CSV table of C-alpha atoms and ligand atoms in Angstrom, one decimal:
chain,number,residue,atom,x,y,z
K,22,MET,CA,16.3,-6.8,-20.7
K,23,PHE,CA,12.9,-7.6,-22.2
K,24,THR,CA,11.7,-5.1,-24.7
K,25,PRO,CA,7.9,-5.1,-24.8
K,26,PRO,CA,6.4,-5.3,-28.4
K,27,PRO,CA,4.7,-2.1,-29.7
K,28,ILE,CA,1.1,-1.9,-28.4
K,29,ALA,CA,-1.4,0.8,-29.6
K,30,ARG,CA,-2.4,3.4,-27.1
K,31,ASP,CA,-6.1,2.5,-27.3
K,32,ARG,CA,-5.2,-1.0,-26.2
K,33,LEU,CA,-3.4,0.1,-23.1
K,34,PRO,CA,-6.4,0.0,-20.6
K,35,ALA,CA,-7.0,-3.7,-21.5
K,36,LEU,CA,-3.3,-4.5,-21.1
K,37,LEU,CA,-3.1,-2.6,-17.8
K,38,ALA,CA,-6.0,-4.6,-16.5
K,39,ALA,CA,-4.8,-8.0,-17.8
K,40,MET,CA,-1.1,-7.8,-16.8
K,41,PRO,CA,-0.1,-9.8,-13.7
K,42,LYS,CA,1.1,-7.4,-11.0
K,43,ALA,CA,1.9,-7.2,-7.3
K,44,GLU,CA,0.3,-4.6,-4.9
K,45,LEU,CA,2.8,-3.5,-2.3
K,46,HIS,CA,1.0,-0.5,-0.7
K,47,ILE,CA,-2.5,-1.3,0.5
K,48,HIS,CA,-3.8,-0.5,4.0
K,49,ILE,CA,-6.4,-3.2,4.7
K,50,GLU,CA,-8.5,-0.8,6.8
K,51,GLY,CA,-8.5,1.5,3.7
K,52,SER,CA,-10.3,-1.3,1.8
K,53,LEU,CA,-13.4,-1.1,4.0
K,54,GLU,CA,-16.1,0.0,1.7
K,55,PRO,CA,-18.9,2.2,3.2
K,56,GLU,CA,-21.4,-0.6,2.7
K,57,MET,CA,-19.2,-2.9,4.7
K,58,ILE,CA,-18.7,-0.3,7.4
K,59,PHE,CA,-22.5,0.0,7.8
K,60,ALA,CA,-23.0,-3.8,7.7
K,61,LEU,CA,-20.3,-4.4,10.4
K,62,ALA,CA,-21.7,-1.5,12.5
K,63,GLN,CA,-25.1,-3.2,12.5
K,64,ARG,CA,-23.6,-6.7,13.1
K,65,ASN,CA,-21.6,-5.3,16.1
K,66,GLY,CA,-24.0,-2.7,17.5
K,67,VAL,CA,-21.6,0.2,16.9
K,68,ALA,CA,-23.1,3.6,16.5
K,69,LEU,CA,-21.8,5.6,13.5
K,70,PRO,CA,-21.9,9.4,13.2
K,71,TYR,CA,-23.4,9.1,9.7
K,72,ALA,CA,-27.0,8.4,8.8
K,73,SER,CA,-26.4,6.4,5.6
K,74,VAL,CA,-23.8,5.0,3.2
K,75,GLU,CA,-24.4,8.0,1.0
K,76,GLN,CA,-23.8,10.5,3.8
K,77,LEU,CA,-20.6,8.7,4.7
K,78,ARG,CA,-19.4,8.7,1.1
K,79,ARG,CA,-20.2,12.4,0.8
K,80,ALA,CA,-17.7,12.9,3.7
K,81,TYR,CA,-14.9,11.6,1.6
K,82,ASP,CA,-13.8,15.0,0.4
K,83,PHE,CA,-10.3,15.4,1.8
K,84,SER,CA,-8.1,18.5,1.9
K,85,ASP,CA,-4.9,16.7,3.1
K,86,LEU,CA,-3.6,13.5,4.8
K,87,GLN,CA,-4.9,14.4,8.2
K,88,SER,CA,-8.5,15.1,7.0
K,89,PHE,CA,-8.5,11.6,5.5
K,90,LEU,CA,-7.0,9.9,8.6
K,91,ASP,CA,-9.7,11.3,10.9
K,92,ILE,CA,-12.4,9.6,8.8
K,93,TYR,CA,-10.3,6.4,8.1
K,94,TYR,CA,-9.8,5.8,11.9
K,95,ALA,CA,-13.5,6.4,12.5
K,96,GLY,CA,-14.4,3.8,9.8
K,97,ALA,CA,-12.1,1.2,11.4
K,98,SER,CA,-14.0,1.5,14.7
K,99,VAL,CA,-16.6,-1.1,13.4
K,100,LEU,CA,-14.0,-3.9,13.4
K,101,LEU,CA,-14.3,-5.9,16.7
K,102,HIS,CA,-14.1,-9.6,16.0
K,103,GLU,CA,-11.8,-12.0,14.2
K,104,GLN,CA,-14.4,-12.6,11.6
K,105,ASP,CA,-14.7,-8.8,10.8
K,106,PHE,CA,-10.9,-8.7,10.0
K,107,TYR,CA,-11.3,-11.9,8.0
K,108,ASP,CA,-14.3,-10.5,6.0
K,109,MET,CA,-12.5,-7.2,5.2
K,110,ALA,CA,-9.3,-8.9,4.0
K,111,ARG,CA,-11.2,-11.6,2.1
K,112,ALA,CA,-13.2,-8.9,0.2
K,113,TYR,CA,-10.0,-7.0,-0.7
K,114,LEU,CA,-8.2,-10.2,-1.9
K,115,ALA,CA,-11.2,-11.3,-4.0
K,116,ARG,CA,-11.2,-7.9,-5.7
K,117,ALA,CA,-7.5,-7.9,-6.2
K,118,ALA,CA,-7.5,-11.4,-7.7
K,119,MET,CA,-10.1,-10.3,-10.2
K,120,GLU,CA,-7.8,-7.4,-11.2
K,121,ASN,CA,-4.9,-9.9,-11.9
K,122,VAL,CA,-3.0,-9.0,-8.8
K,123,VAL,CA,-1.1,-12.2,-8.1
K,124,HIS,CA,0.7,-11.0,-4.9
K,125,ALA,CA,-0.2,-8.5,-2.2
K,126,GLU,CA,1.8,-7.2,0.7
K,127,ILE,CA,-0.9,-5.9,3.0
K,128,PHE,CA,-0.4,-3.2,5.7
K,129,PHE,CA,-2.5,-3.3,8.9
K,130,ASP,CA,-2.6,-0.8,11.8
K,131,PRO,CA,-3.0,-2.9,15.0
K,132,GLN,CA,-2.9,0.2,17.3
K,133,THR,CA,-6.1,1.5,15.8
K,134,HIS,CA,-7.7,-1.7,17.1
K,135,THR,CA,-5.8,-2.5,20.3
K,136,ALA,CA,-6.5,1.1,21.6
K,137,ARG,CA,-10.2,0.1,21.5
K,138,GLY,CA,-9.7,-3.1,23.5
K,139,VAL,CA,-9.5,-5.5,20.5
K,140,GLY,CA,-6.8,-8.1,21.0
K,141,MET,CA,-3.7,-8.4,18.8
K,142,GLU,CA,-4.6,-12.1,18.3
K,143,THR,CA,-8.1,-11.1,17.0
K,144,VAL,CA,-6.6,-8.8,14.4
K,145,ILE,CA,-3.7,-11.0,13.2
K,146,ARG,CA,-5.6,-14.3,13.2
K,147,GLY,CA,-8.5,-12.8,11.1
K,148,LEU,CA,-6.2,-11.2,8.6
K,149,HIS,CA,-3.8,-14.2,8.4
K,150,ARG,CA,-6.7,-16.7,7.9
K,151,ALA,CA,-8.0,-14.6,5.0
K,152,CYS,CA,-4.6,-14.6,3.3
K,153,ALA,CA,-4.3,-18.4,3.7
K,154,ASP,CA,-7.8,-19.0,2.4
K,155,ALA,CA,-7.3,-16.6,-0.5
K,156,ARG,CA,-4.2,-18.4,-1.5
K,157,ALA,CA,-5.9,-21.8,-1.5
K,158,GLU,CA,-9.2,-20.7,-3.1
K,159,LEU,CA,-8.2,-17.8,-5.4
K,160,GLY,CA,-4.6,-18.5,-6.1
K,161,ILE,CA,-3.4,-15.1,-4.9
K,162,SER,CA,-0.4,-14.9,-2.7
K,163,ALA,CA,-0.6,-12.5,0.2
K,164,SER,CA,1.4,-11.5,3.3
K,165,LEU,CA,1.0,-9.0,6.1
K,166,ILE,CA,3.1,-6.0,7.2
K,167,LEU,CA,2.4,-4.5,10.6
K,168,CYS,CA,2.5,-0.7,10.6
K,169,PHE,CA,3.3,1.5,13.6
K,170,LEU,CA,1.3,4.7,13.9
K,171,ARG,CA,3.8,7.5,13.8
K,172,HIS,CA,1.6,10.0,15.6
K,173,LEU,CA,1.8,7.7,18.7
K,174,SER,CA,4.8,7.3,20.9
K,175,GLU,CA,7.9,5.1,20.6
K,176,GLU,CA,6.8,3.4,23.9
K,177,ASP,CA,3.4,2.6,22.3
K,178,ALA,CA,5.2,1.1,19.2
K,179,PHE,CA,7.4,-1.0,21.5
K,180,ALA,CA,4.3,-2.3,23.4
K,181,THR,CA,2.7,-3.1,20.1
K,182,LEU,CA,5.7,-5.1,18.9
K,183,GLU,CA,5.6,-7.0,22.2
K,184,GLN,CA,2.0,-7.9,21.7
K,185,ALA,CA,2.8,-9.1,18.2
K,186,MET,CA,5.7,-11.3,19.2
K,187,PRO,CA,3.6,-14.5,19.5
K,188,PHE,CA,2.6,-14.0,15.9
K,189,LEU,CA,6.0,-13.3,14.3
K,190,ASP,CA,5.5,-16.1,11.8
K,191,GLN,CA,2.3,-14.5,10.6
K,192,PHE,CA,3.7,-11.2,9.3
K,193,ILE,CA,6.7,-10.5,7.2
K,194,GLY,CA,7.7,-7.0,8.1
K,195,VAL,CA,6.9,-3.7,9.7
K,196,GLY,CA,6.0,-0.2,8.3
K,197,LEU,CA,5.4,3.3,9.5
K,198,ASP,CA,2.3,5.2,8.6
K,199,SER,CA,-0.3,7.9,9.8
K,200,SER,CA,0.4,11.6,10.1
K,201,GLU,CA,3.8,12.3,8.5
K,202,VAL,CA,4.7,15.9,9.1
K,203,GLY,CA,6.0,16.5,12.6
K,204,HIS,CA,6.7,12.8,13.2
K,205,PRO,CA,10.0,12.1,11.5
K,206,PRO,CA,11.4,8.5,11.1
K,207,GLU,CA,14.0,9.2,13.9
K,208,LYS,CA,11.3,8.8,16.5
K,209,PHE,CA,11.2,5.1,15.7
K,210,ALA,CA,14.9,4.4,15.2
K,211,ARG,CA,15.1,2.0,18.2
K,212,VAL,CA,11.9,0.1,17.4
K,213,PHE,CA,13.0,-0.5,13.8
K,214,ALA,CA,16.4,-1.6,15.0
K,215,ARG,CA,14.7,-4.2,17.2
K,216,CYS,CA,12.5,-5.3,14.3
K,217,ARG,CA,15.6,-5.7,12.1
K,218,GLU,CA,17.2,-7.9,14.8
K,219,LEU,CA,14.0,-10.0,14.7
K,220,GLY,CA,14.5,-10.6,10.9
K,221,LEU,CA,11.5,-8.6,9.8
K,222,HIS,CA,11.4,-6.6,6.6
K,223,LEU,CA,11.4,-2.8,7.0
K,224,VAL,CA,9.4,-0.2,5.0
K,225,ALA,CA,8.2,3.3,5.9
K,226,HIS,CA,5.9,6.0,4.5
K,227,ALA,CA,8.1,9.0,3.7
K,228,GLY,CA,7.9,11.9,1.3
K,229,GLU,CA,4.1,11.7,0.9
K,230,GLU,CA,3.6,15.2,2.4
K,231,GLY,CA,6.9,15.3,4.3
K,232,PRO,CA,10.2,16.6,3.0
K,233,PRO,CA,13.0,14.6,1.2
K,234,ALA,CA,14.9,14.7,4.6
K,235,TYR,CA,12.3,12.2,5.9
K,236,ILE,CA,13.2,9.8,3.0
K,237,TRP,CA,16.9,10.1,3.8
K,238,SER,CA,16.2,9.3,7.5
K,239,ALA,CA,13.8,6.4,6.6
K,240,LEU,CA,16.8,4.9,4.7
K,241,ASP,CA,19.7,5.8,7.0
K,242,VAL,CA,18.1,5.8,10.4
K,243,LEU,CA,15.4,3.1,10.0
K,244,GLY,CA,17.1,1.0,7.3
K,245,ALA,CA,13.9,1.0,5.2
K,246,GLU,CA,14.1,-1.4,2.2
K,247,ARG,CA,11.3,0.4,0.4
K,248,ILE,CA,9.8,3.8,0.6
K,249,ASP,CA,6.0,4.2,0.6
K,250,HIS,CA,5.0,7.1,-1.5
K,251,GLY,CA,8.3,9.0,-1.8
K,252,VAL,CA,7.1,11.3,-4.4
K,253,GLN,CA,8.7,14.3,-2.7
K,254,ALA,CA,12.1,12.8,-3.7
K,255,VAL,CA,12.1,14.8,-6.9
K,256,HIS,CA,13.0,17.9,-5.0
K,257,ASP,CA,16.4,16.5,-4.1
K,258,THR,CA,18.7,15.5,-6.9
K,259,ALA,CA,21.2,13.6,-4.7
K,260,LEU,CA,18.4,11.6,-3.2
K,261,MET,CA,17.0,10.7,-6.6
K,262,ARG,CA,20.5,9.5,-7.6
K,263,ARG,CA,20.7,7.4,-4.4
K,264,LEU,CA,17.2,5.8,-4.9
K,265,ALA,CA,18.1,4.9,-8.5
K,266,ASP,CA,21.6,3.6,-7.7
K,267,GLU,CA,20.5,1.5,-4.8
K,268,ARG,CA,17.3,0.3,-6.5
K,269,ILE,CA,15.2,1.4,-3.6
K,270,ALA,CA,11.6,1.0,-4.7
K,271,LEU,CA,8.9,3.6,-4.2
K,272,THR,CA,5.3,2.4,-3.8
K,273,VAL,CA,3.5,5.3,-5.5
K,274,CYS,CA,-0.2,5.7,-5.1
K,275,PRO,CA,-1.6,8.1,-7.8
K,276,LEU,CA,-5.3,8.3,-6.8
K,277,SER,CA,-4.3,8.7,-3.2
K,278,ASN,CA,-2.0,11.6,-4.1
K,279,LEU,CA,-4.8,13.2,-6.1
K,280,LYS,CA,-7.5,12.8,-3.4
K,281,LEU,CA,-5.1,14.0,-0.6
K,282,ARG,CA,-4.0,16.9,-2.8
K,283,VAL,CA,-0.4,16.0,-3.0
K,284,PHE,CA,-0.8,16.9,-6.7
K,285,PRO,CA,-3.6,19.3,-7.7
K,286,GLN,CA,-4.3,17.2,-10.8
K,287,LEU,CA,-3.3,13.7,-12.0
K,288,SER,CA,-1.8,15.3,-15.1
K,289,GLN,CA,0.8,16.9,-12.8
K,290,HIS,CA,1.8,13.6,-11.1
K,291,ASN,CA,5.5,12.9,-11.3
K,292,LEU,CA,5.3,9.1,-11.9
K,293,LYS,CA,6.7,9.4,-15.4
K,294,ARG,CA,9.5,11.6,-14.1
K,295,LEU,CA,10.4,9.0,-11.5
K,296,LEU,CA,10.5,6.2,-14.1
K,297,ASP,CA,12.6,8.3,-16.5
K,298,ALA,CA,15.1,9.0,-13.7
K,299,GLY,CA,15.5,5.2,-13.4
K,300,LEU,CA,13.8,4.8,-10.1
K,301,VAL,CA,12.1,1.5,-9.2
K,302,ALA,CA,8.6,3.0,-9.0
K,303,THR,CA,5.4,0.9,-8.6
K,304,VAL,CA,1.7,1.7,-8.7
K,305,ASN,CA,-0.5,1.0,-5.8
K,306,SER,CA,-4.0,1.8,-4.4
K,307,ASP,CA,-3.2,2.9,-0.7
K,308,ASP,CA,-6.8,3.1,0.6
K,309,PRO,CA,-8.9,2.1,-2.4
K,310,ALA,CA,-12.3,2.4,-0.7
K,311,TYR,CA,-11.6,6.0,0.1
K,312,PHE,CA,-9.7,7.2,-2.9
K,313,GLY,CA,-12.0,6.1,-5.7
K,314,GLY,CA,-10.3,3.1,-7.1
K,315,TYR,CA,-8.5,-0.2,-6.7
K,316,LEU,CA,-5.3,-1.0,-8.4
K,317,ASN,CA,-6.4,-1.2,-12.1
K,318,GLN,CA,-8.2,2.1,-11.7
K,319,ASN,CA,-5.0,3.6,-10.4
K,320,PHE,CA,-3.2,2.3,-13.5
K,321,THR,CA,-5.8,3.3,-16.1
K,322,GLU,CA,-6.4,6.8,-14.6
K,323,VAL,CA,-2.7,7.7,-14.3
K,324,PHE,CA,-2.0,6.4,-17.8
K,325,ALA,CA,-4.9,8.4,-19.2
K,326,ALA,CA,-3.7,11.6,-17.4
K,327,LEU,CA,-0.1,11.2,-18.4
K,328,PRO,CA,0.0,10.6,-22.2
K,329,GLN,CA,3.8,10.1,-22.1
K,330,LEU,CA,3.3,6.8,-20.2
K,331,ASP,CA,3.4,4.0,-22.7
K,332,ALA,CA,3.4,0.2,-22.9
K,333,ARG,CA,7.1,0.0,-22.0
K,334,ASP,CA,6.2,1.9,-18.7
K,335,ALA,CA,3.3,-0.4,-18.1
K,336,TRP,CA,5.7,-3.4,-18.3
K,337,GLN,CA,8.3,-1.6,-16.2
K,338,LEU,CA,5.8,-0.8,-13.4
K,339,ALA,CA,4.5,-4.4,-13.2
K,340,HIS,CA,8.1,-5.8,-13.5
K,341,ASN,CA,9.1,-3.4,-10.7
K,342,SER,CA,6.2,-4.6,-8.5
K,343,PHE,CA,7.6,-8.1,-8.5
K,344,ALA,CA,11.3,-7.0,-8.2
K,345,ALA,CA,10.4,-4.9,-5.2
K,346,SER,CA,8.3,-7.5,-3.4
K,347,PHE,CA,9.5,-9.6,-0.5
K,348,ALA,CA,8.5,-12.9,-2.2
K,349,PRO,CA,11.3,-15.5,-2.8
K,350,GLU,CA,13.4,-14.8,-5.9
K,351,ALA,CA,12.3,-17.9,-7.9
K,352,GLN,CA,8.7,-16.8,-7.4
K,353,ARG,CA,9.4,-13.2,-8.5
K,354,ARG,CA,11.0,-14.5,-11.6
K,355,ALA,CA,8.1,-16.8,-12.4
K,356,TRP,CA,5.7,-13.9,-12.1
K,357,GLN,CA,8.0,-11.8,-14.4
K,358,ASP,CA,7.9,-14.6,-17.0
K,359,ARG,CA,4.1,-14.5,-16.8
K,360,LEU,CA,4.2,-10.8,-17.4
K,361,ALA,CA,6.4,-11.2,-20.5
K,362,GLU,CA,3.9,-13.8,-21.8
K,363,CYS,CA,1.0,-11.5,-21.2
K,364,PHE,CA,2.7,-8.7,-23.2
K,365,ALA,CA,3.5,-11.1,-26.1
K,366,GLN,CA,-0.1,-12.1,-26.3
K,367,HIS,CA,-1.4,-8.6,-26.3
K,368,ALA,CA,1.0,-7.6,-29.1
K,369,GLY,CA,-0.4,-10.4,-31.2
K,370,ASN,CA,-4.1,-9.5,-30.7
B,412,ADE,N1,-2.7,5.3,6.6
B,412,ADE,C1,-3.5,4.9,5.6
B,412,ADE,N2,-3.3,5.6,4.5
B,412,ADE,C2,-2.2,6.4,4.7
B,412,ADE,C3,-1.5,7.3,4.0
B,412,ADE,N3,-1.8,7.6,2.7
B,412,ADE,N4,-0.4,7.9,4.6
B,412,ADE,C4,-0.1,7.7,5.8
B,412,ADE,N5,-0.8,6.8,6.6
B,412,ADE,C5,-1.8,6.2,6.1
B,413,ZN,ZN1,-0.2,4.4,2.7
């Protein structure tokens, strides 16, 4: 196992920004900045219930997950055409590449769009073209994960999967997101079983606001390969042991947890505890346009708030992000080698 060289604490922010990393939990609709929401509203003739960018931004004062989702779905209503989806994803990927994100696995919520009459092909073609262009022009690797909205029915999820069938080669997996409490993973057991037969990767949000029982059922009923958030696992010792033993990654989102009041303060976040328990934790931005920061901001703020996090944790988190990704093994190893080189350089400076 690589041991990172000693690095002074005041050099951590530069290291966190410079280190190559993967982002595994980003909702592309959550990267829509208020300026882009207004620009797309104007381009598409969509009326918004906010008078200005500033007024919209002032509404980003959330009390819990649902209070955020109401505004997030309203923001996504400006997306109508393939070019809109392209522009949104391209903007995120340009930003991510600047932050030394070398690989992103991007969630999208097709039901948010198909329910408004936007075609599945419009959504997927726009997002997929943005990923292909970003790879060619920015050198960042990116793939798509289709998320089912858990507040909607199983039948709606099956219909969504059916609509996505012609594009099976353009996304790598499925996830489960939206309002967690009251919508346990069991509701989607049969849809996930079908997706597994189709050879898709499986992930699910669980244990963001919901109980550890939802994490157990995401694993045992859905067959999830990664757990999105999962921070409530600390309340169940047997679950913590299982996650560590089976190396099931958690895609943790510190600023999201702060803004949605999962933790009252970032200094109370349990990221260090998860790492110390041997879990494969990663850091991610979730919905960066809404939660006050992209990936590097999530890293720097959580490291500033938790002084116990050190350079070894930084290396572990970036290493985990590659280990937990769905990229081919040779590619994951190549990124991990680049990570080791980056740490060696920073120690020498
Ligand atoms: N959709 C977008 N962000 C989400 C989150 N943090 N939890 C559940 N669903 C989401
Ligand atoms: Zn999420």
